[in-house]
Each structure stands twice: as structure tokens, then as C-alpha cells.
PDB file of C-alpha atoms in Angstrom:
ATOM      1  CA  MET A   1       0.209  -0.076   0.100  1.00 34.00           C
ATOM      2  CA  LEU A   2       2.580   2.313   0.972  1.00 36.00           C
ATOM      3  CA  GLY A   3       4.694   1.536  -2.156  1.00 40.00           C
ATOM      4  CA  ALA A   4       1.582   2.264  -4.267  1.00 40.00           C
ATOM      5  CA  ALA A   5       1.505   5.787  -2.736  1.00 40.00           C
ATOM      6  CA  VAL A   6       4.999   6.167  -3.303  1.00 41.00           C
ATOM      7  CA  MET A   7       4.679   5.595  -7.178  1.00 43.00           C
ATOM      8  CA  GLY A   8       1.496   7.675  -7.458  1.00 50.00           C
ATOM      9  CA  LEU A   9      -0.720   4.337  -8.221  1.00 56.00           C
ATOM     10  CA  ALA A  10      -3.560   3.125  -6.373  1.00 59.00           C
ATOM     11  CA  PRO A  11      -4.807  -0.419  -7.928  1.00 57.00           C
ATOM     12  CA  LEU A  12      -8.503  -0.865  -7.549  1.00 54.00           C
ATOM     13  CA  ALA A  13     -10.739  -3.787  -7.080  1.00 49.00           C
ATOM     14  CA  LEU A  14     -12.255  -3.521 -10.777  1.00 47.00           C
ATOM     15  CA  GLY A  15      -8.335  -3.846 -12.545  1.00 54.00           C
ATOM     16  CA  GLU A  16      -8.256   0.071 -13.087  1.00 71.00           C
ATOM     17  CA  THR A  17      -5.267   2.040 -11.662  1.00 89.00           C
ATOM     18  CA  TRP A  18      -6.468   4.917  -9.808  1.00 96.00           C
ATOM     19  CA  PRO A  19      -6.237   7.723 -11.007  1.00 97.00           C
ATOM     20  CA  ALA A  20      -7.091   7.053 -14.468  1.00 96.00           C
ATOM     21  CA  ARG A  21      -8.832  10.204 -15.374  1.00 97.00           C
ATOM     22  CA  PRO A  22      -9.083  13.480 -13.877  1.00 98.00           C
ATOM     23  CA  VAL A  23     -10.076  14.384  -9.949  1.00 98.00           C
ATOM     24  CA  ARG A  24     -12.096  16.880  -9.109  1.00 98.00           C
ATOM     25  CA  VAL A  25     -11.222  18.761  -6.187  1.00 98.00           C
ATOM     26  CA  VAL A  26     -14.024  20.411  -4.252  1.00 98.00           C
ATOM     27  CA  VAL A  27     -13.891  23.902  -2.443  1.00 97.00           C
ATOM     28  CA  GLY A  28     -16.882  25.155  -0.502  1.00 95.00           C
ATOM     29  CA  PHE A  29     -15.606  28.719  -0.605  1.00 91.00           C
ATOM     30  CA  THR A  30     -15.227  31.299  -3.076  1.00 88.00           C
ATOM     31  CA  ALA A  31     -11.785  31.703  -5.077  1.00 89.00           C
ATOM     32  CA  GLY A  32      -8.698  33.474  -3.554  1.00 84.00           C
ATOM     33  CA  GLY A  33      -9.733  32.491   0.320  1.00 83.00           C
ATOM     34  CA  THR A  34      -7.322  30.041   2.352  1.00 85.00           C
ATOM     35  CA  THR A  35      -8.737  27.214   1.625  1.00 91.00           C
ATOM     36  CA  ASP A  36      -8.553  27.915  -2.308  1.00 91.00           C
ATOM     37  CA  LEU A  37      -5.506  28.599  -2.275  1.00 90.00           C
ATOM     38  CA  LEU A  38      -4.099  25.627  -0.213  1.00 93.00           C
ATOM     39  CA  ALA A  39      -6.420  23.038  -2.237  1.00 95.00           C
ATOM     40  CA  ARG A  40      -4.722  24.791  -5.418  1.00 95.00           C
ATOM     41  CA  ASN A  41      -1.258  24.577  -4.486  1.00 93.00           C
ATOM     42  CA  VAL A  42      -1.345  21.133  -3.716  1.00 96.00           C
ATOM     43  CA  SER A  43      -3.682  20.007  -6.714  1.00 97.00           C
ATOM     44  CA  ARG A  44      -0.857  21.497  -8.828  1.00 96.00           C
ATOM     45  CA  ARG A  45       1.607  19.229  -7.397  1.00 97.00           C
ATOM     46  CA  LEU A  46      -0.617  16.358  -7.580  1.00 98.00           C
ATOM     47  CA  ASP A  47      -1.171  16.850 -11.099  1.00 97.00           C
ATOM     48  CA  GLU A  48       2.474  16.424 -11.514  1.00 96.00           C
ATOM     49  CA  LYS A  49       2.681  13.309  -9.354  1.00 96.00           C
ATOM     50  CA  PHE A  50      -0.424  11.456 -10.730  1.00 97.00           C
ATOM     51  CA  LYS A  51      -0.001  12.267 -14.321  1.00 96.00           C
ATOM     52  CA  GLN A  52      -3.719  13.375 -13.870  1.00 97.00           C
ATOM     53  CA  PRO A  53      -5.482  17.076 -13.659  1.00 98.00           C
ATOM     54  CA  PHE A  54      -6.495  17.522  -9.766  1.00 98.00           C
ATOM     55  CA  VAL A  55      -9.448  20.116 -10.822  1.00 98.00           C
ATOM     56  CA  VAL A  56     -10.430  22.520  -8.254  1.00 98.00           C
ATOM     57  CA  ASP A  57     -14.052  23.063  -8.227  1.00 98.00           C
ATOM     58  CA  ASN A  58     -15.494  25.841  -5.960  1.00 96.00           C
ATOM     59  CA  LYS A  59     -18.960  25.546  -4.690  1.00 96.00           C
ATOM     60  CA  PRO A  60     -19.586  28.277  -1.847  1.00 93.00           C
ATOM     61  CA  GLY A  61     -22.566  28.707   0.487  1.00 91.00           C
ATOM     62  CA  ALA A  62     -23.937  28.370   3.858  1.00 91.00           C
ATOM     63  CA  GLY A  63     -20.910  28.612   5.238  1.00 90.00           C
ATOM     64  CA  GLY A  64     -18.961  25.344   3.520  1.00 94.00           C
ATOM     65  CA  ASN A  65     -21.995  23.218   3.875  1.00 96.00           C
ATOM     66  CA  LEU A  66     -22.829  23.103   0.288  1.00 97.00           C
ATOM     67  CA  GLY A  67     -19.504  22.161  -1.332  1.00 97.00           C
ATOM     68  CA  THR A  68     -19.261  19.456   1.889  1.00 98.00           C
ATOM     69  CA  GLU A  69     -22.778  17.879   0.926  1.00 98.00           C
ATOM     70  CA  LEU A  70     -21.568  17.550  -2.399  1.00 98.00           C
ATOM     71  CA  VAL A  71     -18.786  15.688  -1.907  1.00 98.00           C
ATOM     72  CA  VAL A  72     -20.549  13.387   0.766  1.00 98.00           C
ATOM     73  CA  ARG A  73     -23.522  12.618  -1.922  1.00 98.00           C
ATOM     74  CA  SER A  74     -20.587  11.879  -4.354  1.00 98.00           C
ATOM     75  CA  PRO A  75     -19.625   8.404  -5.401  1.00 97.00           C
ATOM     76  CA  ALA A  76     -17.037   6.922  -3.376  1.00 97.00           C
ATOM     77  CA  ASP A  77     -14.439   6.049  -6.362  1.00 97.00           C
ATOM     78  CA  GLY A  78     -11.888   8.554  -5.425  1.00 97.00           C
ATOM     79  CA  TYR A  79     -12.713  10.876  -8.183  1.00 98.00           C
ATOM     80  CA  THR A  80     -14.388  13.438  -5.983  1.00 98.00           C
ATOM     81  CA  LEU A  81     -12.505  14.871  -3.404  1.00 98.00           C
ATOM     82  CA  LEU A  82     -13.189  17.381  -0.427  1.00 98.00           C
ATOM     83  CA  VAL A  83     -10.661  19.861   0.581  1.00 98.00           C
ATOM     84  CA  ALA A  84     -12.203  21.505   3.890  1.00 97.00           C
ATOM     85  CA  SER A  85     -11.695  23.751   7.175  1.00 94.00           C
ATOM     86  CA  VAL A  86     -12.440  23.435  10.399  1.00 95.00           C
ATOM     87  CA  GLY A  87     -15.743  25.019  10.184  1.00 94.00           C
ATOM     88  CA  PRO A  88     -17.635  22.572   7.465  1.00 96.00           C
ATOM     89  CA  ILE A  89     -16.275  19.595   9.273  1.00 97.00           C
ATOM     90  CA  ALA A  90     -15.995  20.281  12.926  1.00 96.00           C
ATOM     91  CA  VAL A  91     -18.111  23.613  13.348  1.00 96.00           C
ATOM     92  CA  ASN A  92     -21.156  23.894  11.815  1.00 96.00           C
ATOM     93  CA  PRO A  93     -22.986  20.099  12.731  1.00 96.00           C
ATOM     94  CA  THR A  94     -23.541  22.120  15.852  1.00 96.00           C
ATOM     95  CA  LEU A  95     -24.026  25.083  14.715  1.00 95.00           C
ATOM     96  CA  TYR A  96     -26.313  24.167  11.811  1.00 94.00           C
ATOM     97  CA  PRO A  97     -29.364  22.285  14.085  1.00 91.00           C
ATOM     98  CA  LYS A  98     -30.466  20.709  10.884  1.00 92.00           C
ATOM     99  CA  LEU A  99     -27.838  19.884   8.972  1.00 95.00           C
ATOM    100  CA  PRO A 100     -29.006  16.831   6.758  1.00 95.00           C
ATOM    101  CA  TYR A 101     -25.636  14.554   7.091  1.00 97.00           C
ATOM    102  CA  ASN A 102     -22.617  14.203   9.322  1.00 97.00           C
ATOM    103  CA  PRO A 103     -19.467  14.926   7.803  1.00 97.00           C
ATOM    104  CA  LEU A 104     -18.013  12.849  10.413  1.00 97.00           C
ATOM    105  CA  THR A 105     -19.408   9.922   9.895  1.00 97.00           C
ATOM    106  CA  GLU A 106     -20.039  10.413   6.016  1.00 98.00           C
ATOM    107  CA  LEU A 107     -16.420  11.489   4.950  1.00 98.00           C
ATOM    108  CA  MET A 108     -13.182  10.000   5.312  1.00 98.00           C
ATOM    109  CA  PRO A 109      -9.988  11.966   6.377  1.00 98.00           C
ATOM    110  CA  ILE A 110      -7.382  11.496   4.225  1.00 98.00           C
ATOM    111  CA  VAL A 111      -4.479  13.967   5.374  1.00 98.00           C
ATOM    112  CA  LEU A 112      -4.272  17.256   7.162  1.00 98.00           C
ATOM    113  CA  LEU A 113      -2.596  19.956   5.293  1.00 97.00           C
ATOM    114  CA  ALA A 114      -2.133  22.818   7.273  1.00 95.00           C
ATOM    115  CA  ASP A 115      -2.900  24.609  10.573  1.00 92.00           C
ATOM    116  CA  VAL A 116      -3.578  28.283  10.149  1.00 89.00           C
ATOM    117  CA  PRO A 117      -3.505  29.932  13.536  1.00 89.00           C
ATOM    118  CA  ASN A 118      -5.763  32.935  14.293  1.00 92.00           C
ATOM    119  CA  VAL A 119      -4.132  36.139  15.531  1.00 96.00           C
ATOM    120  CA  LEU A 120      -5.232  38.369  17.804  1.00 98.00           C
ATOM    121  CA  VAL A 121      -4.955  41.949  16.352  1.00 98.00           C
ATOM    122  CA  VAL A 122      -5.818  45.372  17.892  1.00 98.00           C
ATOM    123  CA  HIS A 123      -6.371  48.931  16.154  1.00 98.00           C
ATOM    124  CA  PRO A 124      -3.447  51.067  17.193  1.00 97.00           C
ATOM    125  CA  SER A 125      -5.816  53.543  19.498  1.00 97.00           C
ATOM    126  CA  VAL A 126      -6.476  50.476  21.892  1.00 98.00           C
ATOM    127  CA  PRO A 127      -3.612  51.140  24.311  1.00 97.00           C
ATOM    128  CA  ALA A 128      -1.951  47.785  24.662  1.00 98.00           C
ATOM    129  CA  ALA A 129       1.026  46.193  23.182  1.00 97.00           C
ATOM    130  CA  THR A 130       0.783  42.913  25.114  1.00 97.00           C
ATOM    131  CA  LEU A 131      -2.153  40.496  25.634  1.00 98.00           C
ATOM    132  CA  GLU A 132      -1.729  40.964  29.326  1.00 97.00           C
ATOM    133  CA  GLU A 133      -2.549  44.784  28.787  1.00 98.00           C
ATOM    134  CA  PHE A 134      -4.816  44.043  26.270  1.00 98.00           C
ATOM    135  CA  VAL A 135      -6.853  42.171  28.754  1.00 98.00           C
ATOM    136  CA  ALA A 136      -6.690  44.464  31.367  1.00 98.00           C
ATOM    137  CA  HIS A 137      -7.732  47.501  29.288  1.00 98.00           C
ATOM    138  CA  ALA A 138     -10.889  45.040  28.430  1.00 98.00           C
ATOM    139  CA  ARG A 139     -11.322  44.185  31.838  1.00 98.00           C
ATOM    140  CA  ALA A 140     -11.592  48.106  32.672  1.00 98.00           C
ATOM    141  CA  ASN A 141     -13.947  48.611  29.988  1.00 97.00           C
ATOM    142  CA  SER A 142     -16.140  45.587  30.137  1.00 95.00           C
ATOM    143  CA  GLY A 143     -18.791  45.739  27.785  1.00 95.00           C
ATOM    144  CA  GLN A 144     -17.604  48.848  25.750  1.00 96.00           C
ATOM    145  CA  LEU A 145     -15.151  46.807  23.273  1.00 97.00           C
ATOM    146  CA  ASN A 146     -16.312  45.530  19.820  1.00 97.00           C
ATOM    147  CA  TYR A 147     -14.995  42.439  18.210  1.00 97.00           C
ATOM    148  CA  CYS A 148     -15.752  41.420  14.925  1.00 96.00           C
ATOM    149  CA  SER A 149     -15.596  38.173  12.815  1.00 92.00           C
ATOM    150  CA  THR A 150     -16.504  37.137   9.148  1.00 85.00           C
ATOM    151  CA  GLY A 151     -19.529  35.452  10.520  1.00 86.00           C
ATOM    152  CA  ILE A 152     -21.490  33.947  13.587  1.00 89.00           C
ATOM    153  CA  GLY A 153     -20.269  30.350  14.420  1.00 89.00           C
ATOM    154  CA  THR A 154     -16.592  31.373  12.613  1.00 88.00           C
ATOM    155  CA  SER A 155     -13.374  30.551  13.841  1.00 89.00           C
ATOM    156  CA  SER A 156     -12.628  34.172  14.548  1.00 91.00           C
ATOM    157  CA  HIS A 157     -15.671  34.529  16.253  1.00 93.00           C
ATOM    158  CA  LEU A 158     -15.541  31.975  18.420  1.00 93.00           C
ATOM    159  CA  SER A 159     -11.804  32.596  19.474  1.00 95.00           C
ATOM    160  CA  GLY A 160     -13.242  36.166  20.471  1.00 96.00           C
ATOM    161  CA  PHE A 161     -15.783  34.471  22.497  1.00 95.00           C
ATOM    162  CA  LEU A 162     -13.196  32.168  24.091  1.00 94.00           C
ATOM    163  CA  LEU A 163     -10.925  34.646  25.210  1.00 96.00           C
ATOM    164  CA  ALA A 164     -13.615  36.953  26.343  1.00 96.00           C
ATOM    165  CA  LYS A 165     -14.897  33.999  28.710  1.00 95.00           C
ATOM    166  CA  ARG A 166     -11.422  32.828  29.960  1.00 95.00           C
ATOM    167  CA  ALA A 167     -10.218  36.344  30.363  1.00 97.00           C
ATOM    168  CA  GLY A 168     -12.925  38.043  32.320  1.00 97.00           C
ATOM    169  CA  PHE A 169     -14.155  40.392  30.316  1.00 97.00           C
ATOM    170  CA  GLU A 170     -17.415  41.503  28.274  1.00 96.00           C
ATOM    171  CA  ALA A 171     -17.130  42.301  24.514  1.00 97.00           C
ATOM    172  CA  THR A 172     -19.901  42.939  21.683  1.00 97.00           C
ATOM    173  CA  HIS A 173     -19.351  40.367  19.159  1.00 96.00           C
ATOM    174  CA  VAL A 174     -20.147  41.972  15.240  1.00 96.00           C
ATOM    175  CA  PRO A 175     -20.098  39.518  12.612  1.00 93.00           C
ATOM    176  CA  TYR A 176     -19.622  40.409   9.076  1.00 90.00           C
ATOM    177  CA  LYS A 177     -19.672  38.614   5.373  1.00 79.00           C
ATOM    178  CA  GLY A 178     -15.949  38.443   4.093  1.00 66.00           C
ATOM    179  CA  ALA A 179     -13.341  41.884   3.965  1.00 70.00           C
ATOM    180  CA  ASP A 180     -15.853  44.417   5.665  1.00 83.00           C
ATOM    181  CA  ALA A 181     -14.518  43.377   9.057  1.00 89.00           C
ATOM    182  CA  LEU A 182     -11.164  44.118   8.257  1.00 91.00           C
ATOM    183  CA  LYS A 183     -12.330  47.376   7.088  1.00 92.00           C
ATOM    184  CA  ASP A 184     -13.929  48.510   9.941  1.00 94.00           C
ATOM    185  CA  LEU A 185     -11.213  46.927  12.209  1.00 96.00           C
ATOM    186  CA  LEU A 186      -8.526  49.129  10.229  1.00 96.00           C
ATOM    187  CA  SER A 187     -10.982  52.321  10.317  1.00 95.00           C
ATOM    188  CA  GLY A 188     -10.986  52.058  14.149  1.00 96.00           C
ATOM    189  CA  ARG A 189     -15.177  51.108  14.333  1.00 95.00           C
ATOM    190  CA  ILE A 190     -14.042  47.918  15.993  1.00 97.00           C
ATOM    191  CA  GLN A 191     -11.085  47.555  18.655  1.00 98.00           C
ATOM    192  CA  PHE A 192      -9.889  43.794  17.782  1.00 98.00           C
ATOM    193  CA  MET A 193     -10.537  40.627  16.297  1.00 97.00           C
ATOM    194  CA  PHE A 194      -8.827  37.380  15.814  1.00 96.00           C
ATOM    195  CA  ALA A 195      -8.051  37.025  12.386  1.00 92.00           C
ATOM    196  CA  THR A 196      -6.189  34.455   9.779  1.00 87.00           C
ATOM    197  CA  ILE A 197      -2.727  35.594   9.422  1.00 88.00           C
ATOM    198  CA  PRO A 198      -2.681  35.667   5.540  1.00 82.00           C
ATOM    199  CA  SER A 199      -5.530  38.536   5.911  1.00 85.00           C
ATOM    200  CA  VAL A 200      -3.675  40.960   8.484  1.00 92.00           C
ATOM    201  CA  ARG A 201       0.357  40.536   7.870  1.00 89.00           C
ATOM    202  CA  GLN A 202       0.835  43.451   5.692  1.00 91.00           C
ATOM    203  CA  HIS A 203      -1.197  45.507   8.242  1.00 96.00           C
ATOM    204  CA  ILE A 204       0.585  44.168  11.250  1.00 96.00           C
ATOM    205  CA  ALA A 205       3.860  45.283   9.306  1.00 94.00           C
ATOM    206  CA  ALA A 206       2.578  48.438   8.258  1.00 97.00           C
ATOM    207  CA  GLY A 207       1.642  49.137  11.814  1.00 97.00           C
ATOM    208  CA  ALA A 208      -1.816  49.491  10.884  1.00 98.00           C
ATOM    209  CA  LEU A 209      -2.779  46.843  13.071  1.00 98.00           C
ATOM    210  CA  ARG A 210      -1.210  45.472  16.508  1.00 98.00           C
ATOM    211  CA  ALA A 211      -0.501  41.351  16.707  1.00 98.00           C
ATOM    212  CA  LEU A 212      -0.881  40.764  20.430  1.00 98.00           C
ATOM    213  CA  ALA A 213      -1.076  36.640  20.173  1.00 98.00           C
ATOM    214  CA  VAL A 214      -1.863  33.835  17.989  1.00 96.00           C
ATOM    215  CA  SER A 215      -4.382  31.406  18.964  1.00 93.00           C
ATOM    216  CA  SER A 216      -2.585  28.122  18.298  1.00 90.00           C
ATOM    217  CA  ALA A 217      -0.977  25.505  20.709  1.00 88.00           C
ATOM    218  CA  ARG A 218       2.320  26.381  19.435  1.00 90.00           C
ATOM    219  CA  ARG A 219       3.984  29.739  17.821  1.00 92.00           C
ATOM    220  CA  SER A 220       2.856  30.688  14.325  1.00 92.00           C
ATOM    221  CA  ARG A 221       6.254  29.853  12.099  1.00 90.00           C
ATOM    222  CA  SER A 222       4.998  33.039  10.486  1.00 89.00           C
ATOM    223  CA  LEU A 223       5.002  35.019  13.117  1.00 93.00           C
ATOM    224  CA  PRO A 224       7.613  33.500  15.642  1.00 93.00           C
ATOM    225  CA  ASP A 225       7.963  36.486  17.576  1.00 95.00           C
ATOM    226  CA  VAL A 226       4.211  36.865  18.391  1.00 97.00           C
ATOM    227  CA  PRO A 227       3.362  34.644  21.810  1.00 97.00           C
ATOM    228  CA  THR A 228       0.803  32.147  21.977  1.00 96.00           C
ATOM    229  CA  VAL A 229      -2.656  33.030  24.104  1.00 97.00           C
ATOM    230  CA  ALA A 230      -1.517  30.270  25.946  1.00 95.00           C
ATOM    231  CA  GLU A 231       1.585  31.250  26.800  1.00 95.00           C
ATOM    232  CA  ARG A 232       0.342  34.463  28.121  1.00 95.00           C
ATOM    233  CA  GLY A 233      -1.534  33.075  30.601  1.00 93.00           C
ATOM    234  CA  TYR A 234      -4.247  30.955  29.557  1.00 95.00           C
ATOM    235  CA  PRO A 235      -3.098  27.377  29.087  1.00 94.00           C
ATOM    236  CA  GLY A 236      -5.162  24.968  26.955  1.00 91.00           C
ATOM    237  CA  PHE A 237      -6.033  27.734  24.663  1.00 93.00           C
ATOM    238  CA  GLU A 238      -6.520  26.492  21.048  1.00 89.00           C
ATOM    239  CA  ALA A 239      -8.990  28.184  18.711  1.00 88.00           C
ATOM    240  CA  GLY A 240      -7.205  28.143  14.916  1.00 84.00           C
ATOM    241  CA  SER A 241      -8.095  27.046  11.778  1.00 89.00           C
ATOM    242  CA  TRP A 242      -7.147  24.127   9.809  1.00 94.00           C
ATOM    243  CA  PHE A 243      -7.091  22.394   6.628  1.00 96.00           C
ATOM    244  CA  GLY A 244      -7.595  19.007   5.231  1.00 98.00           C
ATOM    245  CA  PHE A 245      -8.206  16.516   2.581  1.00 98.00           C
ATOM    246  CA  PHE A 246     -11.808  14.519   2.728  1.00 98.00           C
ATOM    247  CA  ALA A 247     -13.028  11.665   0.379  1.00 98.00           C
ATOM    248  CA  PRO A 248     -16.649  10.417   0.459  1.00 98.00           C
ATOM    249  CA  LYS A 249     -17.081   7.127   3.026  1.00 98.00           C
ATOM    250  CA  GLY A 250     -16.063   4.071   1.402  1.00 97.00           C
ATOM    251  CA  THR A 251     -13.520   5.388  -0.857  1.00 98.00           C
ATOM    252  CA  SER A 252     -10.878   2.573  -1.383  1.00 96.00           C
ATOM    253  CA  VAL A 253      -8.324   2.367   1.118  1.00 96.00           C
ATOM    254  CA  ASP A 254      -5.963   2.048  -1.687  1.00 96.00           C
ATOM    255  CA  VAL A 255      -6.865   5.497  -2.907  1.00 97.00           C
ATOM    256  CA  VAL A 256      -6.787   6.995   0.470  1.00 98.00           C
ATOM    257  CA  SER A 257      -2.733   5.742   1.013  1.00 97.00           C
ATOM    258  CA  ALA A 258      -1.756   7.198  -2.249  1.00 97.00           C
ATOM    259  CA  LEU A 259      -3.190  10.526  -1.661  1.00 98.00           C
ATOM    260  CA  ASN A 260      -2.173  10.549   2.185  1.00 98.00           C
ATOM    261  CA  GLY A 261       1.765   9.507   1.015  1.00 98.00           C
ATOM    262  CA  ALA A 262       1.703  11.819  -2.223  1.00 98.00           C
ATOM    263  CA  VAL A 263       0.232  15.085  -0.163  1.00 98.00           C
ATOM    264  CA  ASN A 264       2.663  13.746   2.599  1.00 98.00           C
ATOM    265  CA  GLU A 265       5.640  14.138  -0.100  1.00 97.00           C
ATOM    266  CA  ILE A 266       4.450  17.403  -1.206  1.00 97.00           C
ATOM    267  CA  LEU A 267       4.155  19.181   2.205  1.00 97.00           C
ATOM    268  CA  ALA A 268       7.871  18.179   2.536  1.00 96.00           C
ATOM    269  CA  VAL A 269       9.033  19.920  -0.549  1.00 96.00           C
ATOM    270  CA  PRO A 270      11.414  22.516   1.049  1.00 95.00           C
ATOM    271  CA  ALA A 271       9.604  24.961  -1.542  1.00 93.00           C
ATOM    272  CA  VAL A 272       6.262  24.370  -0.878  1.00 93.00           C
ATOM    273  CA  GLU A 273       6.840  24.545   2.753  1.00 93.00           C
ATOM    274  CA  SER A 274       8.287  28.206   2.448  1.00 92.00           C
ATOM    275  CA  ALA A 275       5.570  29.448   0.503  1.00 89.00           C
ATOM    276  CA  MET A 276       2.990  27.756   2.722  1.00 90.00           C
ATOM    277  CA  VAL A 277       4.747  29.831   5.804  1.00 90.00           C
ATOM    278  CA  ALA A 278       5.097  32.991   3.940  1.00 86.00           C
ATOM    279  CA  GLU A 279       1.107  33.006   3.015  1.00 82.00           C
ATOM    280  CA  GLY A 280       0.981  32.063   7.253  1.00 85.00           C
ATOM    281  CA  ALA A 281      -0.350  28.382   6.681  1.00 89.00           C
ATOM    282  CA  ASP A 282       1.830  25.786   8.834  1.00 90.00           C
ATOM    283  CA  PRO A 283       2.130  22.432   7.001  1.00 95.00           C
ATOM    284  CA  VAL A 284       1.563  19.422   8.843  1.00 96.00           C
ATOM    285  CA  GLY A 285       0.624  15.834   7.233  1.00 97.00           C
ATOM    286  CA  GLY A 286       0.767  12.777   9.228  1.00 98.00           C
ATOM    287  CA  THR A 287      -1.695   9.463   8.712  1.00 98.00           C
ATOM    288  CA  PRO A 288      -5.370   9.510   8.079  1.00 98.00           C
ATOM    289  CA  GLN A 289      -5.627   7.588  11.348  1.00 98.00           C
ATOM    290  CA  GLN A 290      -3.961  10.899  13.085  1.00 98.00           C
ATOM    291  CA  PHE A 291      -5.997  13.144  11.178  1.00 98.00           C
ATOM    292  CA  GLY A 292      -9.491  11.213  11.947  1.00 98.00           C
ATOM    293  CA  ALA A 293      -8.710  11.205  15.538  1.00 98.00           C
ATOM    294  CA  PHE A 294      -7.783  15.572  15.501  1.00 97.00           C
ATOM    295  CA  VAL A 295     -11.379  15.766  13.867  1.00 98.00           C
ATOM    296  CA  GLN A 296     -13.128  13.777  16.563  1.00 97.00           C
ATOM    297  CA  ARG A 297     -11.385  16.337  19.225  1.00 96.00           C
ATOM    298  CA  GLU A 298     -12.440  18.996  17.158  1.00 95.00           C
ATOM    299  CA  PHE A 299     -15.918  18.676  17.067  1.00 97.00           C
ATOM    300  CA  GLU A 300     -16.243  17.685  20.707  1.00 96.00           C
ATOM    301  CA  LYS A 301     -14.392  20.810  21.642  1.00 93.00           C
ATOM    302  CA  TRP A 302     -15.797  23.233  19.111  1.00 94.00           C
ATOM    303  CA  ARG A 303     -19.346  21.503  20.213  1.00 95.00           C
ATOM    304  CA  ALA A 304     -18.885  22.893  23.554  1.00 94.00           C
ATOM    305  CA  VAL A 305     -17.840  26.183  22.655  1.00 93.00           C
ATOM    306  CA  VAL A 306     -20.983  26.924  20.006  1.00 94.00           C
ATOM    307  CA  ARG A 307     -23.310  25.451  22.925  1.00 94.00           C
ATOM    308  CA  GLU A 308     -21.950  27.886  25.238  1.00 92.00           C
ATOM    309  CA  SER A 309     -21.864  30.949  23.032  1.00 91.00           C
ATOM    310  CA  GLY A 310     -25.463  30.238  21.997  1.00 91.00           C
ATOM    311  CA  ALA A 311     -24.481  30.651  18.130  1.00 88.00           C
ATOM    312  CA  VAL A 312     -27.004  29.001  15.650  1.00 89.00           C
ATOM    313  CA  ALA A 313     -26.875  29.594  12.138  1.00 85.00           C
ATOM    314  CA  GLU A 314     -29.946  30.966  10.139  1.00 65.00           C
TER     315      GLU A 314
END
């Protein structure tokens, strides 16, 4: 099985060697976002390795649910795959009470592509240069600060909710759609936000925003000088985004193994690794079993947070 993965071939029951034709890679978000960029970067390398096109197909809508359901309902033949993030897989089953499928049981985890931490950024008008100073300011002005997100139940929303809960202050959540959140943060209408690193790196470098902490368990390779929330007094705080490959339930173990081996090889290529880090993503990799166990832990964590926050998608 590992030999097939290394050689880029997966023998199937009917004698066909996978992939014998183009592979569809569904992304449940619009082109240009982090999920889309990661999917396209890896798919280009898969084209070369397997000598077949891996075609990214954007199917945005309902917080990633439309694209996810499309893959869940697709034949388990290895020719329809999904690149998804924490939201559609680990958050939405709780956030959407009437979700007509279960991504934890109807998809097969293949490989964890990358961890993309959120970074806590504040407008320069906020008198805080460290997380400790920010928490002190937020407590002294409890209920008077606003934080924005890219939508109810998103990683940026729940990260902000978690910090306020753990640190003991009140703040008003203002959900936005897309880039409008960042516009109002940069203008000073909003005081703070947990944002993906790629979306705010240039603004941090320009001094338009101040980075106080990252939400991952370890410091980000993209912002190595920025401490984690955990190391600044909140142990166990981990609320970033992650991205990975999935296939419909019942997909051949040979196909899953071939894909897993190929993606792990791609993530280890220095040029790929450095490009991902430059974009704010920390490459991960690992086995399907490790990814599956990780997804289950993430679901259980976010289920508790979503319920505690009271967030419900319309």
C-alpha cells in the first residue's frame, strides 16, 4: 500500500489504476480564500505526481456546507475529493441544527494539510502592546469594546468569545461577511479581532494593526515573535483554523493511502513548505488515522464552545 502511494498509483478492485481520469477537488468557499489557495497549491503538485488533472471546483455557500454535502453525496470512487476547514467539519454540525448529513461519519479523513492560526490584532487606538495589557484594558472597560468576525460561528467569532470568557470581560461581537470586518477594524470602528494570519500580515507590518497573540498551541512559523494566548496565561487555549483533504465514505483504502502518501511528500518539499509558511500556514501532514482522531477532538471541543456561545446559524 505504501509502495503504491510512493509511486503515485492505487490499484482498484476492477483492475483500474487510480487515477485514470481527472479528479475533482471541491472547495466549499470562493476562489482566493485560504481554503482555495491551499487546495490549488497542493492540487498542482498532485497533477504532476499522478499525471492526471486535479481540478479545483469552488462550490461556496452556507458556510461551506454546500460543497461538503456535494462530496458526501458523490460516488466513493476517488474522483471527487474535498478540501475543507475546521468550520464545515468540526463547527457546523453543531452550529446548523438541521444539517442533513454528518461530515464526521460520511467523509473519510485523508490528510491534515495545514494549521493556520488566528492572530489577535487590535487597532492602534487600543492602549495595549501585550495580551496582558489588552486584558487589563478590556476588564476595565468591560462591555464597551467591540470585536468583529467573518460570521457567526466562524473561527474568528469563537476565538474572540473564548478569550473574553477565559479572561473575564464582556465584549460585543459584530459579525460581518468577508472583508468588511477588516475594513471596520482598520478604520477603528472595531477594537479587536482574531483574524487569519494571511489576511492581516501586511497590516501588522505596516503598523496599521498590532499583533498581540496567536491562537495556536505553538507559535506560528509565520509570526515567530508573537506569543501564543496559552503562554500568556491561558493554558490550553487553542482556537485556530485548519485545512485538510477528505473523500466520501467508502472510498478505497488504496486511494486514501496513495493520496495521503503523495500529499505528505508534497508538504515536505522545501519550496512548498516555505511558500505555505510565507502565506501564514504551518504545514502538518500525518496519517489518515491521526487526522481522523484530530477531527473528532476538534468536533467535541467546538461543540461545547458553540453551545456555550449560543450561536445558531440561520
